[in-house]
């Protein structure tokens, strides 16, 4: 390239020198130099015109304009760059088409939007599941097409660790699981999965558990009543029957507790609860439960400490909150050895309100913690025989917190005790209304 430039410069100088010599021959060397410069300028402008026309429509002809010297090299190099750009463009277009074809083959709906929710692209499954139309919905805000308030709150929250489940706006019988991922310049990739089958199976399971529990309660109540009568008159029975009847009565009580928990869990899961807008005095509730916990502790002499640093009310269903808090506090009593200590605290910070139940009990292996809130999951099956647990307590806690926009955090190590923390959003805290004395 440097060699071509030097050669081109020498040709220009030689040409100008030639025109100057011709002018000098006629007695006007300056006019000869000016004539050479004008000729070179005219030729340069002509080459610039060819370049402009070619750049304006490079695809009109397959070849670049013909020229010599520096302009010929410029045309050739630009032509090579243009051909390389076309090849790169073709490869990128082929990749994009392949990605779109593979995405269109997916059964899940895939939607791409910008940071504000303007729809840029979606696949065929999204059209079926969500009712989008390419002819009218391009560039529309997705909030205007999926009008579920929960979806807009989920989209704007930017916390996409957990998916959102909603009914399809176009086909209400389809239940969708929405998962959003951030990419690029705060753009969104939205994946909509059809989980109708799983939703129906889960609903059938809930209905089955709820119905069976209700049906079992009546005959079990009759059996328990007769067993209690037999236990009360145990002195009148032969000695060999007393042990059998006492065992039957204990197992009957355990079955009643299990059915009670199943019915409660079924109601909580299906949303059969009222009083969500009621106000709960958490301080009073904790003191009541801790009083019962001391009675449950009995002669094991647990040291139960209560600390309440915030006296505001909590918006929520008091019966559900009582079930959740009592499960955590009573579990601490059951699994803490005699003379151990249990700390119950209620506090708030900028993140919300927190109930902490910390004990010095036997602890839990961290490997079990992710599954502790599953129904009937037992980290140590043998200990439930001693404590009489149903295996549903933490499942109840989990669903109560879900109903109250909260979550459960568990910290524990074997031999070092456990700590269960219920987190509630700050929006559920309500200031107490001062009491007025009527005179």
Tab-separated table of C-alpha atoms in Angstrom:
chain	number	residue	atom	x	y	z
A	1	UNK	CA	0.000	0.000	0.000
A	2	UNK	CA	2.823	2.408	0.859
A	3	UNK	CA	4.491	1.489	-2.446
A	4	UNK	CA	1.311	2.250	-4.432
A	5	UNK	CA	0.916	5.595	-2.680
A	6	UNK	CA	4.517	6.614	-3.467
A	7	UNK	CA	4.075	5.559	-7.086
A	8	UNK	CA	0.826	7.506	-7.362
A	9	UNK	CA	2.444	10.612	-5.854
A	10	UNK	CA	5.338	10.371	-8.296
A	11	UNK	CA	2.902	10.159	-11.220
A	12	UNK	CA	1.092	13.311	-10.043
A	13	UNK	CA	4.360	15.208	-9.686
A	14	UNK	CA	5.532	13.976	-13.072
A	15	UNK	CA	2.261	15.013	-14.742
A	16	UNK	CA	2.351	18.492	-13.196
A	17	UNK	CA	5.999	18.853	-14.179
A	18	UNK	CA	5.095	17.888	-17.767
A	19	UNK	CA	2.334	20.502	-18.048
A	20	UNK	CA	4.658	23.081	-16.499
A	21	UNK	CA	7.349	22.303	-19.137
A	22	UNK	CA	4.798	22.614	-21.929
A	23	UNK	CA	3.743	26.025	-20.581
A	24	UNK	CA	7.371	27.022	-20.220
A	25	UNK	CA	7.917	26.059	-23.890
A	26	UNK	CA	5.216	28.564	-24.876
A	27	UNK	CA	6.519	31.123	-22.406
A	28	UNK	CA	3.792	30.591	-19.757
A	29	UNK	CA	5.035	28.017	-17.184
A	30	UNK	CA	2.550	29.154	-14.489
A	31	UNK	CA	-0.370	28.675	-16.876
A	32	UNK	CA	0.922	25.212	-17.659
A	33	UNK	CA	1.019	24.308	-13.937
A	34	UNK	CA	-2.504	25.677	-13.411
A	35	UNK	CA	-3.778	23.737	-16.430
A	36	UNK	CA	-2.304	20.541	-14.983
A	37	UNK	CA	-3.871	21.163	-11.579
A	38	UNK	CA	-7.256	21.899	-13.159
A	39	UNK	CA	-7.090	18.709	-15.230
A	40	UNK	CA	-6.187	16.679	-12.152
A	41	UNK	CA	-8.990	18.312	-10.124
A	42	UNK	CA	-11.510	17.603	-12.900
A	43	UNK	CA	-10.442	13.973	-13.066
A	44	UNK	CA	-10.566	13.639	-9.269
A	45	UNK	CA	-14.075	15.106	-9.141
A	46	UNK	CA	-15.140	12.625	-11.799
A	47	UNK	CA	-13.800	9.716	-9.750
A	48	UNK	CA	-15.520	11.085	-6.614
A	49	UNK	CA	-18.795	11.221	-8.596
A	50	UNK	CA	-18.394	7.564	-9.593
A	51	UNK	CA	-17.665	6.663	-5.959
A	52	UNK	CA	-20.762	8.535	-4.727
A	53	UNK	CA	-23.017	6.844	-7.284
A	54	UNK	CA	-21.616	3.421	-6.461
A	55	UNK	CA	-21.942	3.881	-2.686
A	56	UNK	CA	-25.518	5.091	-3.150
A	57	UNK	CA	-26.441	1.796	-4.863
A	58	UNK	CA	-23.605	-0.729	-4.554
A	59	UNK	CA	-25.824	-3.674	-5.501
A	60	UNK	CA	-26.779	-2.235	-8.877
A	61	UNK	CA	-23.704	-3.804	-10.462
A	62	UNK	CA	-21.597	-6.631	-9.229
A	63	UNK	CA	-18.334	-4.853	-10.014
A	64	UNK	CA	-16.927	-1.545	-8.711
A	65	UNK	CA	-16.247	1.430	-11.078
A	66	UNK	CA	-13.166	1.060	-13.252
A	67	UNK	CA	-10.265	3.379	-12.544
A	68	UNK	CA	-6.492	3.546	-12.278
A	69	UNK	CA	-4.006	4.563	-9.655
A	70	UNK	CA	-5.109	5.486	-6.156
A	71	UNK	CA	-8.783	5.609	-7.086
A	72	UNK	CA	-8.600	2.145	-8.586
A	73	UNK	CA	-7.163	0.812	-5.316
A	74	UNK	CA	-9.879	2.638	-3.335
A	75	UNK	CA	-12.632	1.108	-5.476
A	76	UNK	CA	-11.133	-2.386	-5.233
A	77	UNK	CA	-10.652	-2.238	-1.449
A	78	UNK	CA	-14.146	-0.875	-0.855
A	79	UNK	CA	-15.533	-3.639	-3.070
A	80	UNK	CA	-13.717	-6.279	-0.984
A	81	UNK	CA	-15.030	-4.731	2.253
A	82	UNK	CA	-18.552	-4.682	0.820
A	83	UNK	CA	-18.344	-8.321	-0.250
A	84	UNK	CA	-17.060	-9.298	3.223
A	85	UNK	CA	-19.902	-7.360	4.822
A	86	UNK	CA	-22.448	-9.159	2.634
A	87	UNK	CA	-20.990	-12.543	3.564
A	88	UNK	CA	-21.081	-11.673	7.275
A	89	UNK	CA	-24.630	-10.382	6.894
A	90	UNK	CA	-25.693	-13.609	5.184
A	91	UNK	CA	-24.131	-15.727	7.936
A	92	UNK	CA	-25.825	-13.668	10.651
A	93	UNK	CA	-29.157	-13.803	8.827
A	94	UNK	CA	-28.837	-17.567	8.488
A	95	UNK	CA	-28.110	-17.904	12.209
A	96	UNK	CA	-31.035	-15.656	13.137
A	97	UNK	CA	-33.344	-17.630	10.846
A	98	UNK	CA	-32.119	-20.872	12.402
A	99	UNK	CA	-32.698	-19.545	15.922
A	100	UNK	CA	-36.171	-18.328	14.962
A	101	UNK	CA	-37.015	-21.639	13.300
A	102	UNK	CA	-35.860	-23.624	16.327
A	103	UNK	CA	-37.720	-21.265	18.675
A	104	UNK	CA	-40.874	-21.548	16.590
A	105	UNK	CA	-40.615	-25.323	16.961
A	106	UNK	CA	-40.817	-24.990	20.752
A	107	UNK	CA	-44.068	-25.709	22.553
A	108	UNK	CA	-43.310	-22.929	25.016
A	109	UNK	CA	-44.163	-19.375	24.117
A	110	UNK	CA	-41.124	-17.108	23.742
A	111	UNK	CA	-41.438	-13.311	23.654
A	112	UNK	CA	-38.759	-10.622	23.384
A	113	UNK	CA	-39.506	-7.112	24.636
A	114	UNK	CA	-37.500	-4.003	25.375
A	115	UNK	CA	-37.045	-2.569	28.863
A	116	UNK	CA	-40.458	-0.848	28.773
A	117	UNK	CA	-42.301	-3.946	27.563
A	118	UNK	CA	-42.693	-3.069	23.866
A	119	UNK	CA	-42.958	-6.367	21.993
A	120	UNK	CA	-40.210	-6.969	19.434
A	121	UNK	CA	-40.592	-10.651	18.498
A	122	UNK	CA	-42.467	-13.781	19.561
A	123	UNK	CA	-42.816	-17.336	18.299
A	124	UNK	CA	-45.853	-19.244	17.083
A	125	UNK	CA	-46.548	-20.874	20.438
A	126	UNK	CA	-46.848	-17.426	22.043
A	127	UNK	CA	-49.543	-16.585	19.485
A	128	UNK	CA	-51.503	-19.685	20.485
A	129	UNK	CA	-50.981	-19.497	24.253
A	130	UNK	CA	-51.371	-15.736	24.660
A	131	UNK	CA	-53.401	-14.730	21.613
A	132	UNK	CA	-50.842	-12.385	20.026
A	133	UNK	CA	-51.276	-11.284	16.384
A	134	UNK	CA	-48.331	-10.292	14.227
A	135	UNK	CA	-50.409	-7.948	12.108
A	136	UNK	CA	-51.395	-5.646	14.988
A	137	UNK	CA	-49.346	-6.411	18.113
A	138	UNK	CA	-45.819	-5.601	16.878
A	139	UNK	CA	-44.497	-2.767	19.055
A	140	UNK	CA	-47.425	-2.938	21.483
A	141	UNK	CA	-46.735	-2.959	25.218
A	142	UNK	CA	-47.132	-6.444	26.593
A	143	UNK	CA	-49.017	-5.046	29.626
A	144	UNK	CA	-51.816	-4.011	27.237
A	145	UNK	CA	-52.136	-7.570	25.934
A	146	UNK	CA	-51.682	-9.477	29.215
A	147	UNK	CA	-53.877	-7.397	31.487
A	148	UNK	CA	-53.439	-9.503	34.619
A	149	UNK	CA	-52.285	-7.135	37.423
A	150	UNK	CA	-50.043	-9.857	38.833
A	151	UNK	CA	-48.148	-10.032	35.527
A	152	UNK	CA	-47.493	-6.289	35.395
A	153	UNK	CA	-46.291	-6.325	39.009
A	154	UNK	CA	-44.046	-9.292	38.219
A	155	UNK	CA	-42.674	-7.596	35.073
A	156	UNK	CA	-41.897	-4.342	36.882
A	157	UNK	CA	-40.473	-5.962	40.033
A	158	UNK	CA	-37.304	-7.203	38.257
A	159	UNK	CA	-37.150	-10.097	40.736
A	160	UNK	CA	-37.483	-13.139	38.508
A	161	UNK	CA	-36.080	-15.840	40.787
A	162	UNK	CA	-39.491	-17.512	41.021
A	163	UNK	CA	-41.897	-17.990	38.082
A	164	UNK	CA	-45.399	-16.531	37.943
A	165	UNK	CA	-48.492	-18.640	37.280
A	166	UNK	CA	-51.501	-17.070	35.550
A	167	UNK	CA	-54.381	-18.068	33.316
A	168	UNK	CA	-53.989	-17.380	29.599
A	169	UNK	CA	-55.709	-14.109	28.604
A	170	UNK	CA	-56.767	-15.658	25.269
A	171	UNK	CA	-57.690	-19.158	26.511
A	172	UNK	CA	-58.726	-19.058	30.187
A	173	UNK	CA	-58.724	-22.861	30.434
A	174	UNK	CA	-54.927	-22.849	29.904
A	175	UNK	CA	-52.758	-22.293	32.981
A	176	UNK	CA	-49.399	-20.696	32.216
A	177	UNK	CA	-46.107	-20.455	34.070
A	178	UNK	CA	-44.282	-17.236	33.183
A	179	UNK	CA	-40.510	-16.897	33.586
A	180	UNK	CA	-38.674	-13.672	32.662
A	181	UNK	CA	-34.936	-13.247	32.066
A	182	UNK	CA	-33.007	-10.016	31.594
A	183	UNK	CA	-30.599	-9.648	28.674
A	184	UNK	CA	-28.956	-6.947	26.593
A	185	UNK	CA	-29.778	-3.365	27.526
A	186	UNK	CA	-32.307	-4.298	30.220
A	187	UNK	CA	-34.453	-6.136	27.644
A	188	UNK	CA	-36.708	-9.045	28.627
A	189	UNK	CA	-36.935	-12.609	27.372
A	190	UNK	CA	-40.296	-14.050	28.455
A	191	UNK	CA	-41.011	-17.771	28.388
A	192	UNK	CA	-44.608	-18.980	28.839
A	193	UNK	CA	-45.084	-22.686	29.601
A	194	UNK	CA	-48.367	-24.538	29.463
A	195	UNK	CA	-48.643	-26.182	32.905
A	196	UNK	CA	-52.375	-26.864	32.713
A	197	UNK	CA	-51.881	-30.599	33.226
A	198	UNK	CA	-49.728	-30.114	36.310
A	199	UNK	CA	-52.147	-27.493	37.630
A	200	UNK	CA	-55.087	-29.861	37.200
A	201	UNK	CA	-53.201	-32.722	38.866
A	202	UNK	CA	-52.275	-30.470	41.772
A	203	UNK	CA	-55.884	-29.330	42.077
A	204	UNK	CA	-57.066	-32.952	42.011
A	205	UNK	CA	-54.568	-33.821	44.728
A	206	UNK	CA	-55.754	-30.952	46.899
A	207	UNK	CA	-59.385	-31.867	46.389
A	208	UNK	CA	-58.660	-35.515	47.128
A	209	UNK	CA	-56.752	-34.737	50.315
A	210	UNK	CA	-59.395	-32.277	51.463
A	211	UNK	CA	-62.341	-34.559	50.700
A	212	UNK	CA	-60.760	-37.690	52.184
A	213	UNK	CA	-59.735	-35.785	55.307
A	214	UNK	CA	-63.273	-34.526	55.809
A	215	UNK	CA	-64.734	-37.992	55.205
A	216	UNK	CA	-62.308	-39.605	57.654
A	217	UNK	CA	-62.942	-37.110	60.408
A	218	UNK	CA	-66.472	-38.340	61.247
A	219	UNK	CA	-65.731	-42.079	61.681
A	220	UNK	CA	-62.461	-41.288	63.446
A	221	UNK	CA	-64.285	-39.005	65.884
A	222	UNK	CA	-66.670	-41.859	66.709
A	223	UNK	CA	-63.784	-44.301	67.199
A	224	UNK	CA	-61.884	-41.807	69.375
A	225	UNK	CA	-64.981	-41.198	71.487
A	226	UNK	CA	-65.483	-44.889	72.216
A	227	UNK	CA	-61.762	-45.340	72.932
A	228	UNK	CA	-61.816	-42.446	75.398
A	229	UNK	CA	-64.764	-44.090	77.131
A	230	UNK	CA	-62.882	-47.387	77.336
A	231	UNK	CA	-59.778	-45.608	78.683
A	232	UNK	CA	-61.876	-43.878	81.352
A	233	UNK	CA	-63.210	-47.280	82.432
A	234	UNK	CA	-59.894	-49.045	82.051
A	235	UNK	CA	-60.026	-50.362	85.623
A	236	UNK	CA	-63.067	-52.441	84.706
A	237	UNK	CA	-61.306	-54.130	81.789
A	238	UNK	CA	-59.047	-57.181	81.898
A	239	UNK	CA	-55.372	-56.117	82.292
A	240	UNK	CA	-54.383	-57.592	78.914
A	241	UNK	CA	-56.770	-55.183	77.144
A	242	UNK	CA	-55.651	-52.001	78.881
A	243	UNK	CA	-52.355	-51.662	77.035
A	244	UNK	CA	-54.004	-52.311	73.663
A	245	UNK	CA	-56.740	-49.756	74.303
A	246	UNK	CA	-54.266	-47.120	75.536
A	247	UNK	CA	-52.145	-47.626	72.407
A	248	UNK	CA	-55.220	-47.404	70.173
A	249	UNK	CA	-56.305	-44.199	71.901
A	250	UNK	CA	-52.843	-42.634	71.421
A	251	UNK	CA	-52.756	-43.544	67.734
A	252	UNK	CA	-56.315	-42.313	67.306
A	253	UNK	CA	-55.320	-38.933	68.751
A	254	UNK	CA	-52.371	-38.836	66.397
A	255	UNK	CA	-54.653	-39.571	63.437
A	256	UNK	CA	-57.004	-36.797	64.523
A	257	UNK	CA	-54.075	-34.362	64.652
A	258	UNK	CA	-52.962	-35.470	61.177
A	259	UNK	CA	-56.431	-35.017	59.685
A	260	UNK	CA	-56.801	-31.628	61.355
A	261	UNK	CA	-53.504	-30.506	59.810
A	262	UNK	CA	-54.490	-31.892	56.402
A	263	UNK	CA	-57.799	-30.018	56.448
A	264	UNK	CA	-56.065	-26.818	57.556
A	265	UNK	CA	-53.409	-27.160	54.866
A	266	UNK	CA	-56.072	-27.834	52.236
A	267	UNK	CA	-57.970	-24.683	53.221
A	268	UNK	CA	-54.821	-22.586	53.163
A	269	UNK	CA	-53.730	-23.928	49.769
A	270	UNK	CA	-57.102	-23.431	48.133
A	271	UNK	CA	-57.448	-19.925	49.523
A	272	UNK	CA	-60.396	-20.750	51.760
A	273	UNK	CA	-59.530	-18.098	54.293
A	274	UNK	CA	-61.049	-14.818	55.348
A	275	UNK	CA	-59.840	-11.825	57.217
A	276	UNK	CA	-56.866	-11.077	54.983
A	277	UNK	CA	-57.572	-7.387	55.574
A	278	UNK	CA	-57.895	-7.890	59.321
A	279	UNK	CA	-55.277	-6.539	61.699
A	280	UNK	CA	-53.400	-8.932	63.982
A	281	UNK	CA	-51.764	-7.906	67.242
A	282	UNK	CA	-48.566	-9.927	66.776
A	283	UNK	CA	-47.212	-9.075	70.224
A	284	UNK	CA	-50.332	-10.406	71.937
A	285	UNK	CA	-50.409	-13.455	69.657
A	286	UNK	CA	-46.782	-14.366	70.381
A	287	UNK	CA	-47.277	-13.991	74.125
A	288	UNK	CA	-50.300	-16.309	73.993
A	289	UNK	CA	-48.443	-18.973	72.024
A	290	UNK	CA	-45.377	-18.765	74.264
A	291	UNK	CA	-47.619	-19.183	77.309
A	292	UNK	CA	-48.963	-22.406	75.777
A	293	UNK	CA	-45.405	-23.425	74.871
A	294	UNK	CA	-44.345	-23.164	78.528
A	295	UNK	CA	-47.224	-25.437	79.455
A	296	UNK	CA	-46.137	-27.871	76.719
A	297	UNK	CA	-42.577	-27.789	78.041
A	298	UNK	CA	-43.794	-28.939	81.473
A	299	UNK	CA	-41.068	-30.390	83.660
A	300	UNK	CA	-38.432	-30.113	80.944
A	301	UNK	CA	-37.892	-26.528	82.140
A	302	UNK	CA	-37.199	-24.829	78.829
A	303	UNK	CA	-36.176	-21.189	79.078
A	304	UNK	CA	-38.472	-19.370	76.633
A	305	UNK	CA	-37.460	-15.734	76.008
A	306	UNK	CA	-39.731	-13.300	74.156
A	307	UNK	CA	-38.557	-10.019	72.632
A	308	UNK	CA	-40.833	-7.644	70.705
A	309	UNK	CA	-39.235	-4.452	69.378
A	310	UNK	CA	-42.064	-3.268	67.127
A	311	UNK	CA	-45.635	-2.872	68.346
A	312	UNK	CA	-47.368	-2.211	65.049
A	313	UNK	CA	-50.150	-4.474	63.798
A	314	UNK	CA	-49.779	-6.956	60.955
A	315	UNK	CA	-52.383	-7.107	58.194
A	316	UNK	CA	-53.413	-10.724	57.719
A	317	UNK	CA	-55.492	-13.729	58.774
A	318	UNK	CA	-54.953	-14.187	62.512
A	319	UNK	CA	-55.985	-17.858	62.536
A	320	UNK	CA	-53.448	-18.682	59.828
A	321	UNK	CA	-50.733	-16.670	61.541
A	322	UNK	CA	-51.495	-18.444	64.813
A	323	UNK	CA	-51.110	-21.819	63.086
A	324	UNK	CA	-47.784	-20.842	61.524
A	325	UNK	CA	-46.270	-19.247	64.636
A	326	UNK	CA	-47.444	-22.018	66.970
A	327	UNK	CA	-46.000	-24.684	64.665
A	328	UNK	CA	-42.576	-23.053	64.781
A	329	UNK	CA	-42.589	-22.372	68.531
A	330	UNK	CA	-44.029	-25.768	69.525
A	331	UNK	CA	-41.511	-27.524	67.255
A	332	UNK	CA	-38.726	-25.690	69.084
A	333	UNK	CA	-40.101	-27.015	72.378
A	334	UNK	CA	-40.446	-30.577	71.053
A	335	UNK	CA	-36.958	-30.810	69.586
A	336	UNK	CA	-35.016	-28.955	72.285
A	337	UNK	CA	-33.603	-31.071	75.144
A	338	UNK	CA	-34.568	-30.376	78.752
A	339	UNK	CA	-33.232	-27.128	80.260
A	340	UNK	CA	-32.542	-25.744	76.781
A	341	UNK	CA	-33.396	-22.220	75.716
A	342	UNK	CA	-35.762	-20.900	73.048
A	343	UNK	CA	-35.681	-17.307	71.807
A	344	UNK	CA	-38.738	-15.792	70.114
A	345	UNK	CA	-38.361	-12.286	68.678
A	346	UNK	CA	-40.463	-9.947	66.537
A	347	UNK	CA	-38.589	-7.093	64.878
A	348	UNK	CA	-38.716	-4.844	61.816
A	349	UNK	CA	-36.278	-3.108	59.504
A	350	UNK	CA	-36.433	-1.463	56.093
A	351	UNK	CA	-37.014	-4.867	54.462
A	352	UNK	CA	-40.117	-5.659	56.527
A	353	UNK	CA	-41.125	-7.584	59.658
A	354	UNK	CA	-39.435	-10.732	60.931
A	355	UNK	CA	-40.410	-13.432	63.415
A	356	UNK	CA	-37.376	-15.377	64.659
A	357	UNK	CA	-37.627	-18.649	66.571
A	358	UNK	CA	-34.199	-19.842	67.688
A	359	UNK	CA	-33.557	-22.909	69.839
A	360	UNK	CA	-30.660	-24.905	71.250
A	361	UNK	CA	-32.097	-28.187	70.065
A	362	UNK	CA	-30.707	-31.133	68.147
A	363	UNK	CA	-30.403	-29.182	64.894
A	364	UNK	CA	-30.927	-30.297	61.316
A	365	UNK	CA	-28.406	-31.420	58.721
A	366	UNK	CA	-28.258	-28.605	56.070
A	367	UNK	CA	-28.783	-31.214	53.337
A	368	UNK	CA	-32.420	-31.574	54.481
A	369	UNK	CA	-33.235	-27.840	54.688
A	370	UNK	CA	-34.390	-27.335	51.042
A	371	UNK	CA	-37.049	-30.057	51.490
A	372	UNK	CA	-38.219	-29.364	55.037
A	373	UNK	CA	-41.375	-27.559	53.897
A	374	UNK	CA	-42.536	-30.493	51.764
A	375	UNK	CA	-45.536	-32.431	53.057
A	376	UNK	CA	-44.583	-35.412	55.230
A	377	UNK	CA	-40.856	-34.904	54.607
A	378	UNK	CA	-38.898	-36.066	57.639
A	379	UNK	CA	-35.259	-35.217	58.191
A	380	UNK	CA	-35.138	-37.882	60.920
A	381	UNK	CA	-38.153	-40.226	60.722
A	382	UNK	CA	-37.393	-41.793	64.102
A	383	UNK	CA	-37.869	-38.602	66.084
A	384	UNK	CA	-41.456	-38.107	64.888
A	385	UNK	CA	-42.458	-41.228	66.762
A	386	UNK	CA	-41.318	-39.567	69.971
A	387	UNK	CA	-42.754	-36.123	69.328
A	388	UNK	CA	-45.970	-37.140	67.622
A	389	UNK	CA	-45.424	-34.778	64.688
A	390	UNK	CA	-47.575	-35.073	61.570
A	391	UNK	CA	-44.913	-33.922	59.102
A	392	UNK	CA	-47.185	-31.101	57.919
A	393	UNK	CA	-46.231	-28.282	60.273
A	394	UNK	CA	-43.624	-26.579	58.086
A	395	UNK	CA	-45.769	-27.092	54.982
A	396	UNK	CA	-48.515	-25.158	56.782
A	397	UNK	CA	-46.010	-22.441	57.722
A	398	UNK	CA	-44.828	-22.153	54.120
A	399	UNK	CA	-48.327	-21.744	52.673
A	400	UNK	CA	-49.421	-19.306	55.359
A	401	UNK	CA	-46.425	-17.124	54.503
A	402	UNK	CA	-47.212	-17.388	50.784
A	403	UNK	CA	-50.743	-16.144	51.520
A	404	UNK	CA	-49.191	-13.211	53.388
A	405	UNK	CA	-46.588	-12.350	50.726
A	406	UNK	CA	-43.820	-13.652	52.972
A	407	UNK	CA	-41.211	-16.383	52.957
A	408	UNK	CA	-39.494	-18.746	55.384
A	409	UNK	CA	-35.749	-18.816	56.031
A	410	UNK	CA	-34.187	-21.788	57.841
A	411	UNK	CA	-30.742	-21.892	59.447
A	412	UNK	CA	-29.531	-24.965	61.273
A	413	UNK	CA	-26.593	-27.249	62.002
A	414	UNK	CA	-26.600	-30.617	63.673
A	415	UNK	CA	-25.978	-30.251	67.391
A	416	UNK	CA	-26.079	-26.429	67.286
A	417	UNK	CA	-29.818	-25.779	67.256
A	418	UNK	CA	-32.059	-24.247	64.606
A	419	UNK	CA	-33.365	-20.831	63.656
A	420	UNK	CA	-36.579	-20.298	61.692
A	421	UNK	CA	-37.286	-16.787	60.376
A	422	UNK	CA	-40.616	-15.660	58.916
A	423	UNK	CA	-40.209	-12.598	56.671
A	424	UNK	CA	-43.191	-10.331	55.963
A	425	UNK	CA	-43.256	-7.342	53.570
A	426	UNK	CA	-43.198	-3.882	55.085
A	427	UNK	CA	-46.486	-3.015	53.372
A	428	UNK	CA	-48.372	-5.316	55.774
A	429	UNK	CA	-47.410	-3.319	58.861
A	430	UNK	CA	-50.067	-0.921	60.168
A	431	UNK	CA	-49.713	1.659	62.916
A	432	UNK	CA	-51.858	1.187	66.004
A	433	UNK	CA	-54.763	3.568	66.409
A	434	UNK	CA	-54.434	5.323	69.781
A	435	UNK	CA	-57.198	4.422	72.204
A	436	UNK	CA	-59.442	7.308	73.210
A	437	UNK	CA	-61.169	7.561	76.580
A	438	UNK	CA	-64.742	8.777	76.372
A	439	UNK	CA	-65.528	11.161	79.183
